[in-house]
Coordinates of C-alpha atoms in Angstrom, one line a residue:
Chain A
M1 CA 0.1 0.2 -0.6
S2 CA 2.4 2.7 0.8
S3 CA 4.3 2.2 -2.8
T4 CA 1.0 2.6 -3.9
W5 CA 1.0 6.1 -2.1
N6 CA 4.4 6.9 -2.8
Y7 CA 2.9 6.5 -6.7
I8 CA 0.3 9.0 -6.1
F9 CA 2.1 11.2 -4.5
R10 CA 4.8 11.5 -6.9
R11 CA 2.6 11.4 -10.3
V12 CA 1.1 14.8 -7.9
L13 CA 4.1 16.2 -7.8
Y14 CA 4.9 15.5 -11.5
L15 CA 1.7 18.3 -12.5
I16 CA 3.5 20.9 -11.9
P17 CA 6.6 21.0 -14.6
V18 CA 3.7 20.0 -16.3
L19 CA 1.7 22.7 -15.9
L20 CA 4.6 25.3 -16.0
G21 CA 5.1 23.3 -19.4
V22 CA 2.0 24.2 -20.4
C23 CA 2.0 28.0 -19.8
F24 CA 5.0 28.6 -21.4
L25 CA 3.8 27.0 -24.4
I26 CA 0.6 28.5 -24.3
F27 CA 2.6 32.4 -23.2
F28 CA 5.3 31.6 -26.3
L29 CA 2.4 31.2 -28.6
F30 CA -0.1 34.1 -26.9
N31 CA 2.7 36.5 -25.7
V32 CA 6.1 36.1 -27.5
V33 CA 5.1 34.8 -31.6
A34 CA 1.4 36.5 -32.3
G35 CA 3.2 39.8 -31.8
D36 CA 1.8 43.0 -31.0
P37 CA -1.9 42.6 -31.4
T38 CA -3.1 46.6 -31.0
G39 CA -2.7 46.9 -34.8
I40 CA -5.7 44.6 -35.6
L41 CA -7.9 45.5 -32.1
L42 CA -7.7 49.3 -33.3
G43 CA -7.9 48.8 -37.1
K44 CA -6.7 50.7 -40.0
H45 CA -6.2 54.3 -38.7
A46 CA -4.7 53.8 -35.1
T47 CA -2.1 56.5 -34.3
A48 CA 1.0 55.3 -32.5
S49 CA 0.0 57.0 -29.2
Q50 CA -2.9 55.2 -28.9
M51 CA -1.2 51.4 -29.6
A52 CA 0.9 52.1 -26.8
E53 CA -1.9 53.2 -24.5
L54 CA -3.7 50.4 -25.0
R55 CA -0.6 48.4 -25.0
E56 CA 0.2 49.9 -21.2
Q57 CA -3.9 49.0 -20.6
L58 CA -3.6 45.6 -21.1
G59 CA -0.5 45.0 -19.5
L60 CA 2.0 44.2 -22.3
N61 CA 4.7 46.3 -21.7
K62 CA 5.0 44.4 -18.6
P63 CA 8.5 42.5 -19.1
L64 CA 8.0 38.7 -20.6
I65 CA 9.1 36.9 -17.7
A66 CA 6.3 39.4 -15.5
Q67 CA 3.0 38.3 -18.2
Y68 CA 5.0 34.5 -18.1
F69 CA 4.0 34.3 -14.4
D70 CA 0.7 36.1 -15.2
V71 CA -0.2 32.9 -17.0
V72 CA 1.1 30.6 -14.2
K73 CA -1.0 32.9 -11.8
S74 CA -4.7 31.9 -14.1
A75 CA -3.9 28.4 -14.1
F76 CA -3.8 27.9 -10.4
T77 CA -6.6 31.1 -9.3
F78 CA -8.7 30.6 -12.6
D79 CA -8.5 34.6 -12.8
F80 CA -8.1 35.1 -16.3
G81 CA -9.0 38.8 -15.7
R82 CA -10.9 40.4 -18.5
S83 CA -12.4 39.8 -21.9
W84 CA -10.5 42.2 -25.1
A85 CA -13.8 41.8 -26.8
T86 CA -17.0 42.1 -24.3
K87 CA -15.0 43.4 -21.7
Q88 CA -16.7 41.0 -19.1
Q89 CA -14.7 39.0 -16.7
I90 CA -13.7 35.7 -18.2
S91 CA -14.2 33.4 -15.0
Q92 CA -18.1 34.5 -15.3
M93 CA -18.4 33.5 -19.3
I94 CA -17.0 30.2 -18.4
A95 CA -19.1 29.7 -15.8
Q96 CA -22.2 30.9 -17.9
G97 CA -21.1 28.6 -21.2
A98 CA -20.5 25.4 -19.7
I99 CA -24.2 25.1 -18.9
P100 CA -25.3 25.3 -22.8
S101 CA -21.8 22.9 -23.8
L102 CA -22.8 20.2 -20.8
S103 CA -26.3 20.0 -21.4
V104 CA -25.4 18.8 -25.3
T105 CA -21.9 16.6 -24.2
L106 CA -22.9 15.2 -20.9
P107 CA -26.3 13.0 -22.8
G108 CA -24.0 12.6 -26.5
F109 CA -21.6 11.0 -24.2
F110 CA -23.1 8.7 -21.7
L111 CA -25.6 7.4 -25.2
A112 CA -22.5 7.3 -27.3
T113 CA -20.6 5.0 -24.9
V114 CA -23.7 2.8 -23.9
V115 CA -24.8 2.0 -28.2
S116 CA -20.9 1.8 -28.9
I117 CA -20.1 -0.1 -25.9
L118 CA -23.0 -2.8 -26.4
L119 CA -22.0 -2.6 -30.5
A120 CA -18.9 -3.7 -29.6
T121 CA -19.6 -6.6 -27.3
I122 CA -22.0 -7.9 -30.2
V123 CA -19.0 -7.1 -32.8
A124 CA -16.3 -9.2 -30.5
Y125 CA -18.8 -11.4 -29.6
F126 CA -19.4 -12.5 -33.3
R127 CA -16.1 -11.6 -34.1
G128 CA -14.5 -12.9 -38.0
K129 CA -18.3 -13.5 -38.6
G130 CA -20.4 -11.3 -40.9
I131 CA -21.9 -8.8 -38.3
D132 CA -18.3 -8.6 -37.5
L133 CA -17.2 -7.3 -40.8
F134 CA -19.9 -5.7 -41.8
I135 CA -19.9 -3.3 -38.8
R136 CA -16.4 -2.7 -39.0
I137 CA -16.8 -1.9 -42.6
L138 CA -19.7 0.7 -41.5
T139 CA -18.0 2.4 -38.5
I140 CA -14.2 2.7 -41.0
A141 CA -16.7 4.2 -43.6
M142 CA -18.7 6.9 -41.3
M143 CA -15.4 8.2 -39.9
S144 CA -14.4 8.8 -43.3
I145 CA -17.0 11.2 -44.3
S146 CA -16.3 14.9 -42.1
S147 CA -17.9 16.0 -39.0
L148 CA -18.5 18.8 -40.8
V149 CA -21.2 17.4 -43.7
Y150 CA -22.8 15.0 -40.9
I151 CA -23.8 18.5 -38.9
M152 CA -24.6 20.2 -42.1
V153 CA -26.8 17.2 -43.8
F154 CA -28.2 16.5 -40.5
Q155 CA -28.9 20.2 -39.6
W156 CA -30.5 20.8 -43.1
L157 CA -32.5 17.6 -43.4
F158 CA -34.4 17.5 -39.9
A159 CA -34.3 20.5 -39.3
F160 CA -34.6 22.5 -41.8
E161 CA -36.3 20.4 -44.4
L162 CA -38.5 18.5 -42.1
G163 CA -38.7 20.9 -39.2
W164 CA -38.5 18.3 -36.5
F165 CA -36.0 20.3 -34.8
E166 CA -35.5 24.0 -34.3
I167 CA -32.5 24.9 -36.9
S168 CA -30.4 27.2 -33.7
G169 CA -30.8 28.9 -30.3
F170 CA -31.6 27.6 -27.1
E171 CA -33.3 27.8 -23.6
Y172 CA -31.9 28.0 -20.3
S173 CA -35.1 26.0 -19.0
F174 CA -35.3 21.9 -18.8
P175 CA -38.2 20.9 -21.0
E176 CA -37.6 23.8 -23.4
V177 CA -34.4 23.1 -24.4
M178 CA -35.0 19.8 -25.8
P179 CA -35.8 20.8 -29.7
Y180 CA -32.5 22.8 -29.7
I181 CA -30.2 20.7 -27.8
T182 CA -31.9 17.1 -29.4
L183 CA -30.2 17.3 -32.9
P184 CA -27.2 18.3 -31.9
I185 CA -27.0 15.2 -29.0
I186 CA -28.0 12.9 -32.2
I187 CA -25.5 14.3 -34.4
W188 CA -22.7 14.1 -31.4
I189 CA -23.3 10.1 -30.9
V190 CA -23.2 9.3 -34.5
L191 CA -19.8 11.1 -35.0
S192 CA -18.4 9.5 -31.9
L193 CA -20.3 5.9 -33.0
G194 CA -16.9 5.0 -35.2
P195 CA -13.7 5.8 -33.3
D196 CA -15.6 4.6 -30.2
T197 CA -16.8 1.1 -31.6
R198 CA -13.2 0.3 -32.8
F199 CA -11.4 1.4 -29.9
Y200 CA -13.5 -0.9 -27.6
R201 CA -13.8 -3.7 -30.1
T202 CA -10.4 -3.6 -29.3
L203 CA -10.1 -3.7 -26.1
I204 CA -12.9 -6.5 -25.8
L205 CA -10.6 -8.8 -28.2
D206 CA -7.5 -7.5 -26.4
E207 CA -9.0 -9.8 -22.8
M208 CA -10.5 -12.5 -25.7
Y209 CA -6.5 -13.5 -25.6
Q210 CA -6.0 -13.6 -22.0
D211 CA -4.9 -17.5 -20.5
Y212 CA -7.8 -17.1 -18.3
V213 CA -10.7 -17.2 -21.0
R214 CA -8.8 -20.4 -22.6
T215 CA -9.2 -21.4 -18.4
A216 CA -12.6 -21.0 -18.5
R217 CA -13.2 -22.5 -21.7
A218 CA -11.0 -25.4 -21.0
K219 CA -13.6 -26.1 -18.4
G220 CA -16.7 -26.0 -20.1
V221 CA -18.0 -22.5 -19.8
S222 CA -20.1 -21.3 -22.8
E223 CA -19.0 -18.6 -25.0
K224 CA -21.4 -15.9 -24.1
K225 CA -21.1 -17.0 -20.3
I226 CA -17.4 -16.0 -21.0
L227 CA -17.9 -12.8 -22.3
L228 CA -20.2 -11.3 -20.2
K229 CA -18.9 -12.9 -17.3
H230 CA -15.1 -12.7 -17.7
V231 CA -14.3 -10.7 -20.7
L232 CA -16.6 -8.1 -20.1
R233 CA -16.3 -7.0 -16.2
N234 CA -12.3 -7.2 -17.1
A235 CA -12.4 -4.8 -20.1
M236 CA -14.4 -2.8 -18.4
I237 CA -11.1 -1.2 -16.2
P238 CA -9.6 0.2 -19.4
I239 CA -13.0 1.2 -20.4
I240 CA -13.7 3.3 -17.5
T241 CA -10.2 4.8 -17.3
Y242 CA -10.6 6.0 -21.1
T243 CA -13.7 7.4 -20.0
V244 CA -12.6 9.3 -17.7
V245 CA -9.6 11.0 -19.9
Q246 CA -12.9 11.9 -22.4
L247 CA -14.3 14.1 -19.4
P248 CA -13.2 17.2 -19.9
F249 CA -13.7 17.1 -23.7
L250 CA -16.9 17.3 -22.6
L251 CA -16.5 20.8 -21.0
L252 CA -15.0 22.7 -24.1
G253 CA -18.5 21.3 -26.2
S254 CA -18.1 20.6 -29.9
I255 CA -17.0 24.0 -31.0
L256 CA -18.6 22.9 -34.7
L257 CA -22.0 21.8 -33.5
E258 CA -22.5 24.8 -30.7
S259 CA -21.6 27.1 -34.1
F260 CA -24.0 25.4 -36.2
F261 CA -26.6 26.0 -34.1
S262 CA -26.1 28.2 -32.1
I263 CA -25.6 27.0 -28.7
P264 CA -24.3 30.1 -26.3
G265 CA -21.5 27.5 -24.5
L266 CA -17.4 27.5 -24.4
G267 CA -16.8 26.0 -28.1
N268 CA -18.5 28.9 -29.4
M269 CA -17.0 31.6 -27.1
V270 CA -13.8 30.2 -28.8
I271 CA -15.3 31.1 -32.5
N272 CA -16.6 34.8 -31.0
A273 CA -12.9 34.9 -29.6
L274 CA -10.8 33.8 -32.7
N275 CA -12.8 36.2 -34.4
A276 CA -13.1 39.4 -32.3
S277 CA -8.4 38.4 -31.3
D278 CA -9.9 38.0 -28.3
F279 CA -6.5 36.7 -26.8
P280 CA -7.6 36.2 -22.6
V281 CA -10.6 34.2 -23.9
L282 CA -8.1 32.1 -26.2
K283 CA -6.0 31.9 -23.7
A284 CA -8.9 31.1 -20.5
I285 CA -9.8 28.3 -22.9
T286 CA -6.5 26.6 -24.5
V287 CA -5.0 27.2 -19.9
L288 CA -8.5 25.6 -18.9
S289 CA -8.9 23.0 -21.1
A290 CA -5.7 21.6 -20.4
V291 CA -5.4 21.9 -16.7
A292 CA -8.6 19.8 -17.0
Y293 CA -6.9 17.1 -18.8
I294 CA -3.3 17.2 -17.2
V295 CA -6.0 16.5 -13.6
F296 CA -9.0 13.8 -15.7
T297 CA -5.2 12.2 -16.9
L298 CA -3.7 11.4 -12.9
V299 CA -7.0 10.6 -12.5
Q300 CA -7.2 7.8 -14.5
D301 CA -3.5 7.1 -13.8
I302 CA -4.3 6.7 -10.1
L303 CA -7.8 4.6 -10.8
Y304 CA -6.1 2.3 -12.7
T305 CA -3.4 1.6 -10.3
V306 CA -6.5 1.5 -7.4
V307 CA -8.4 -0.8 -9.9
D308 CA -5.8 -3.4 -11.3
P309 CA -3.2 -4.0 -9.0
R310 CA -1.1 -5.7 -11.8
V311 CA -0.2 -2.7 -13.1
K312 CA 3.4 -2.4 -12.3
L313 CA 3.9 1.3 -10.7
K314 CA 7.8 2.9 -12.1
Chain B
M1 CA 0.0 -36.0 -51.8
D2 CA 2.3 -37.7 -49.7
T3 CA 5.2 -35.5 -49.7
A4 CA 5.5 -32.2 -47.3
D5 CA 5.8 -29.9 -50.7
A6 CA 2.8 -31.2 -51.6
I7 CA 0.6 -30.8 -47.9
M8 CA 2.0 -27.2 -47.3
T9 CA -0.3 -24.2 -48.1
S10 CA 0.9 -21.5 -50.8
D11 CA 0.5 -19.5 -47.4
E12 CA 3.2 -21.8 -45.6
K13 CA 5.3 -21.5 -48.6
I14 CA 6.0 -18.0 -48.5
E15 CA 6.5 -17.8 -44.7
I16 CA 9.4 -20.6 -46.0
E17 CA 10.9 -18.3 -48.2
S18 CA 10.6 -15.1 -46.2
I19 CA 12.5 -16.2 -43.9
K20 CA 15.1 -17.1 -46.1
G21 CA 16.0 -13.9 -46.1
R22 CA 14.1 -10.4 -47.1
S23 CA 14.3 -7.3 -45.3
L24 CA 11.1 -6.3 -43.1
L25 CA 10.2 -3.9 -45.2
G26 CA 10.0 -6.6 -48.5
D27 CA 8.5 -9.4 -46.5
A28 CA 5.8 -7.1 -45.4
W29 CA 5.0 -6.1 -49.0
Q30 CA 4.7 -9.7 -49.7
R31 CA 1.9 -9.8 -47.2
L32 CA 0.6 -6.5 -48.0
K33 CA 0.3 -8.5 -51.8
K34 CA -1.6 -10.9 -50.6
E35 CA -4.3 -8.5 -49.2
K36 CA -6.7 -7.5 -52.0
K37 CA -8.2 -5.0 -50.2
A38 CA -4.7 -3.1 -49.3
V39 CA -3.4 -3.7 -53.0
L40 CA -6.6 -2.0 -54.2
C41 CA -6.8 1.0 -51.8
L42 CA -3.5 1.2 -52.8
G43 CA -4.0 2.0 -56.5
I44 CA -6.6 4.3 -55.2
V45 CA -4.0 6.4 -53.2
L46 CA -1.5 6.3 -56.4
F47 CA -4.3 7.0 -58.3
Y48 CA -5.3 10.5 -56.0
A49 CA -1.9 11.2 -56.1
L50 CA -1.6 11.5 -60.5
I51 CA -4.1 13.7 -60.3
A52 CA -2.7 16.1 -57.7
L53 CA 0.8 15.5 -60.0
L54 CA -1.3 16.7 -62.9
S55 CA -3.1 19.2 -61.3
W56 CA 0.3 20.9 -60.0
W57 CA 2.0 20.5 -63.0
G58 CA -1.0 22.6 -64.8
V59 CA -1.9 19.2 -66.7
I60 CA -5.9 19.4 -65.5
A61 CA -8.0 21.6 -64.3
A62 CA -5.3 24.6 -64.7
D63 CA -8.3 27.1 -65.3
W64 CA -10.3 26.0 -62.6
G65 CA -10.9 29.9 -61.8
K66 CA -12.6 30.3 -65.1
E67 CA -16.3 31.1 -65.6
V68 CA -17.9 28.4 -67.6
G69 CA -21.5 28.7 -67.2
A70 CA -23.7 30.6 -65.3
S71 CA -24.3 30.6 -61.9
Y72 CA -25.3 27.6 -59.6
S73 CA -26.0 25.2 -62.8
P74 CA -26.7 21.5 -61.6
P75 CA -24.8 18.7 -62.9
S76 CA -25.4 18.1 -67.0
S77 CA -23.0 16.4 -69.1
E78 CA -21.5 19.6 -69.8
H79 CA -20.1 20.0 -66.8
W80 CA -20.2 17.0 -64.7
L81 CA -20.8 18.5 -61.2
G82 CA -22.5 21.4 -62.4
T83 CA -20.6 25.2 -61.5
D84 CA -20.9 27.2 -58.3
I85 CA -21.6 30.6 -57.6
F86 CA -19.7 31.9 -60.0
G87 CA -20.1 29.6 -62.5
R88 CA -16.8 27.8 -62.2
S89 CA -16.8 24.5 -63.1
V90 CA -17.3 22.0 -59.3
L91 CA -14.9 19.2 -61.0
Q92 CA -12.3 21.3 -61.9
K93 CA -12.4 22.8 -57.9
V94 CA -12.6 19.2 -56.8
I95 CA -9.2 18.2 -59.2
H96 CA -7.3 21.3 -57.5
G97 CA -8.8 20.5 -54.6
T98 CA -7.2 16.9 -54.2
Q99 CA -4.1 18.7 -55.6
I100 CA -4.3 20.6 -51.7
A101 CA -5.2 18.0 -50.2
M102 CA -3.0 15.4 -50.6
S103 CA -0.2 18.5 -50.3
V104 CA -1.2 18.8 -46.6
G105 CA -1.2 15.1 -46.0
L106 CA 2.4 14.7 -47.5
I107 CA 4.0 18.5 -46.5
S108 CA 2.2 17.7 -43.2
S109 CA 3.7 14.1 -42.4
A110 CA 6.9 15.7 -43.7
I111 CA 7.2 17.7 -40.6
A112 CA 6.1 15.4 -38.2
I113 CA 7.8 12.6 -38.8
P114 CA 11.1 14.5 -38.1
I115 CA 10.6 15.7 -35.1
G116 CA 8.4 12.5 -34.0
V117 CA 11.3 10.2 -35.1
F118 CA 14.4 12.2 -33.6
F119 CA 12.7 13.3 -29.8
G120 CA 11.3 9.2 -29.8
A121 CA 14.3 7.9 -31.0
V122 CA 16.4 10.2 -28.3
A123 CA 14.8 9.4 -25.6
G124 CA 14.1 5.7 -26.2
Y125 CA 18.2 5.2 -26.2
F126 CA 19.6 7.2 -24.2
G127 CA 16.7 6.6 -21.4
G128 CA 17.6 8.6 -18.3
W129 CA 17.5 12.3 -18.1
I130 CA 17.2 13.3 -21.7
D131 CA 14.3 9.9 -21.3
E132 CA 12.8 12.2 -18.7
L133 CA 13.2 15.9 -20.6
V134 CA 11.7 14.4 -24.0
V135 CA 8.7 12.8 -22.1
W136 CA 8.1 16.2 -19.9
F137 CA 8.5 18.1 -23.5
Y138 CA 5.7 16.0 -24.9
T139 CA 3.5 15.5 -22.4
T140 CA 3.4 19.3 -22.2
F141 CA 2.3 19.4 -25.9
S142 CA -0.6 16.6 -25.6
S143 CA -1.6 18.0 -22.9
V144 CA -3.1 21.2 -24.9
P145 CA -6.2 19.2 -26.2
Q146 CA -5.0 19.1 -30.0
I147 CA -8.6 21.2 -31.3
M148 CA -6.9 24.5 -29.2
L149 CA -3.7 23.9 -30.4
L150 CA -4.1 23.7 -34.0
M151 CA -6.3 26.4 -33.8
S152 CA -4.1 28.2 -31.7
I153 CA -1.1 27.9 -33.7
A154 CA -3.0 28.2 -37.2
F155 CA -4.4 31.6 -35.8
I156 CA -1.3 33.5 -34.9
L157 CA 0.2 32.7 -37.9
G158 CA -2.5 34.0 -39.9
K159 CA -4.6 32.4 -42.5
G160 CA -3.2 30.5 -45.8
I161 CA -2.1 26.8 -46.9
T162 CA 1.5 27.1 -45.2
T163 CA -0.4 27.7 -42.0
V164 CA -2.3 25.0 -42.5
Y165 CA 1.1 22.5 -43.4
I166 CA 2.6 23.4 -40.2
A167 CA 0.1 23.5 -37.9
L168 CA -1.1 20.3 -38.1
G169 CA 2.4 19.5 -38.8
L170 CA 3.4 20.4 -35.2
T171 CA 0.4 19.1 -33.7
S172 CA 0.6 15.5 -34.9
W173 CA 4.3 14.3 -34.1
V174 CA 3.8 13.4 -30.1
G175 CA 2.1 9.8 -31.3
L176 CA 4.5 9.3 -33.3
A177 CA 7.1 9.9 -30.6
R178 CA 5.4 8.4 -28.6
L179 CA 5.4 4.6 -30.5
I180 CA 9.3 5.3 -31.3
R181 CA 10.4 5.6 -28.0
G182 CA 8.8 2.8 -27.0
E183 CA 9.6 0.2 -29.9
V184 CA 13.3 1.5 -29.3
M185 CA 13.1 0.6 -26.1
K186 CA 13.1 -2.9 -26.9
H187 CA 15.7 -3.2 -29.2
K188 CA 18.3 -1.4 -27.9
D189 CA 19.2 -4.2 -25.6
R190 CA 18.6 -6.5 -28.0
D191 CA 21.7 -9.2 -29.6
Y192 CA 21.9 -7.8 -33.2
V193 CA 22.3 -3.9 -31.2
Q194 CA 25.3 -5.1 -28.5
A195 CA 26.7 -7.1 -31.4
A196 CA 27.0 -3.9 -33.3
G197 CA 28.5 -2.1 -30.3
S198 CA 31.2 -4.7 -29.4
L199 CA 32.7 -4.8 -33.0
G200 CA 32.9 -0.6 -31.9
A201 CA 29.8 0.4 -33.2
G202 CA 28.7 4.5 -31.4
H203 CA 25.8 5.5 -30.0
G204 CA 25.0 6.8 -33.5
R205 CA 25.7 4.2 -36.0
K206 CA 23.8 1.7 -33.6
L207 CA 20.8 4.0 -33.8
F208 CA 20.9 5.4 -37.1
K209 CA 22.1 2.3 -38.9
H210 CA 20.5 -0.3 -36.6
I211 CA 17.7 0.3 -34.9
L212 CA 16.0 2.7 -36.7
P213 CA 15.6 0.7 -40.0
N214 CA 13.6 -1.8 -37.4
V215 CA 11.2 0.1 -36.2
S216 CA 10.5 2.5 -39.9
H217 CA 7.2 0.4 -39.9
I218 CA 6.1 2.7 -37.4
V219 CA 6.8 5.6 -39.8
I220 CA 4.7 4.0 -43.0
I221 CA 1.8 2.9 -40.8
F222 CA 1.9 6.5 -39.3
T223 CA 1.8 8.0 -43.2
S224 CA -0.8 6.1 -43.8
L225 CA -3.0 7.3 -41.0
Q226 CA -1.9 10.6 -41.4
F227 CA -2.7 11.6 -44.4
Q228 CA -7.0 11.0 -43.8
V229 CA -6.6 13.2 -40.5
A230 CA -5.0 15.8 -42.0
I231 CA -7.1 16.0 -44.7
K232 CA -10.3 16.0 -42.4
S233 CA -8.7 18.6 -40.5
E234 CA -8.0 20.9 -43.5
V235 CA -11.8 20.6 -43.4
I236 CA -12.6 22.3 -40.1
L237 CA -9.5 24.9 -40.1
S238 CA -11.8 26.0 -43.7
Y239 CA -15.0 26.1 -41.7
L240 CA -13.1 27.9 -38.7
G241 CA -12.0 30.9 -41.0
L242 CA -8.0 29.4 -40.7
G243 CA -7.5 27.9 -43.9
V244 CA -6.1 27.7 -47.2
S245 CA -7.3 30.7 -49.1
G246 CA -7.2 32.1 -52.9
Q247 CA -7.6 28.9 -54.4
P248 CA -10.5 26.0 -53.8
S249 CA -9.6 22.9 -51.4
W250 CA -12.5 20.1 -50.5
G251 CA -13.0 22.2 -46.8
T252 CA -13.4 25.8 -48.4
M253 CA -16.1 23.3 -51.0
I254 CA -17.6 21.9 -47.8
D255 CA -17.3 25.0 -46.1
D256 CA -19.5 27.3 -49.2
A257 CA -22.1 24.4 -49.0
K258 CA -23.4 25.4 -45.6
L259 CA -24.9 28.6 -47.4
E260 CA -26.3 26.6 -51.0
L261 CA -28.0 23.5 -49.5
A262 CA -30.9 26.0 -48.3
R263 CA -30.6 26.5 -52.2
D264 CA -30.8 22.8 -52.6
V265 CA -27.5 23.2 -54.1
W266 CA -25.7 19.7 -53.6
W267 CA -23.7 19.2 -56.2
Q268 CA -20.5 20.8 -54.5
L269 CA -21.3 19.5 -50.8
A270 CA -21.6 15.7 -52.9
G271 CA -18.6 16.7 -55.1
A272 CA -16.1 17.2 -52.4
T273 CA -17.5 14.8 -50.2
I274 CA -17.3 12.0 -52.4
A275 CA -13.5 13.0 -53.4
M276 CA -12.4 12.7 -49.8
F277 CA -14.5 10.2 -48.8
V278 CA -12.9 7.9 -51.2
V279 CA -9.3 8.7 -50.5
V280 CA -10.1 9.1 -46.6
L281 CA -11.3 5.6 -46.7
A282 CA -8.7 4.2 -48.6
F283 CA -6.3 5.8 -46.6
N284 CA -7.7 4.3 -43.6
I285 CA -8.1 0.5 -45.3
L286 CA -4.4 0.7 -45.8
G287 CA -3.2 1.7 -42.3
D288 CA -5.1 -1.6 -41.0
S289 CA -3.3 -3.3 -43.7
L290 CA -0.3 -1.8 -42.8
R291 CA -0.3 -2.5 -38.9
D292 CA -1.6 -6.2 -40.0
A293 CA 1.7 -6.7 -42.4
L294 CA 4.2 -4.8 -40.7
D295 CA 3.4 -5.3 -37.5
P296 CA 2.1 -9.1 -37.3
K297 CA 1.6 -9.4 -33.7
L298 CA -1.3 -7.0 -33.7
K299 CA -3.2 -9.1 -36.4
G300 CA -6.7 -9.5 -35.5
K301 CA -7.0 -7.1 -32.9
D302 CA -7.7 -3.7 -35.3

């Protein structure tokens, strides 16, 4: 047990250099490479003194090392300052955007995971047979079409032509929101089905070739029972740890879906920030999603060692 | 039918021939050749490459910018894929888009491969603090969600095809570095490397002459998959306004379609989507078959 604690402690400590590195990457991109944004913000006719004044206001006159520390500080305090475009507090904007984003991605993610695991189990059971081949070809074909095409065609067909759903918009109350988010959720599921089914099939087949399966088979346990009682249970470990790392991306929402359906989530915030050269918002969302990713990867690693004692601690 | 030779299937014969001495890649090529679908996909990819080259040399689709008919005329015997808003031939635009798509795959791979192979090989071979440093470096890179990093880099460099190349190249080397590192670690203590060492080979020679050729299959599989990732990402970048400008690409054509569908203009979307679907599917299947052929341990596990 002490080695587990030791591992967790060292793993948590490792967060610090990774976080500092991520902050440096973001600082390097936006504060060093991107150059002076005041020209873009003020337009073509800005005078030199106006630009200098704005630079002062935005804190771009500070020495680079101080600007780097500002990025690092924001990663710990989540205080990202104000947006250049809307002048709002960015942390507040993010808190507001999280609800619309999650209302699409959470149900989408949950349903997509359940359906893909189901499909993967069926495919693994019939491995090598017709249905396995069919679903494998179908998933690989589905993955060969751009996600933009799915969104565009589904929106055009089901919302515009058939009128089953709203084309765009959002409501902040429960039953009223459904016409707006149902179609995006369906598209999310369709987009996830291909890669997820393929991935889960690999995980389940990995287990199928283990010794304990051969032993069970030799004992005379039926194929169906082996799959449901032994294989699936063991495959759940990598499946759960895989789903955990996906969670931070749900917060970010689907940038494309939110933009097409005008859902006021974080993805849409990114698009607006891109169009307005709103550096602080872009930096804030990049920092935040990286922090979320790092933390969830940590949780995944720890889960893995706790759930599966066979995993060697290094 | 009692001689050993008659009992052996043709597969086994090939297996034995291959033991007689063929390089890793030659061996893989023999195995790949047996799979009809892989050969078909390779053919499709080569066909697209040919179209791209012809378009690049200006042999075909050189006047994609010329007005050839009325605005938005539907597909006809004259214009197989109809025309766009400016009356330009959609077929010619699809062909020019092939050139963009293939170049995006090729150049982003050419940027990602040296970076990935260098970091992976150095980390795997030397281990110790060098390994720690490289692992920290790529963990940092992969901690920023890829779409955010891709967008940030493209945004900072500004719109244009060079940006697409660089942004895609810089965001896709981490997976390759990870795989190369793992494989080099496995190889560095093997007998053949130690034998080379005892014959006086230095680090550079052991790494480049002996180990890297034995892990080169990872680069080939990576390239096949990188092409399809790059072609799909180009579409997303175009939608975000960070893609190719001043010339047609499949991404800009699909992006145009968001306003066209409501007017029942479907041919530009269909043309670009089908052109893209065929080649991305071919790269996907080819990537899978290559993995089976080059890395037989993984066979059947998808």
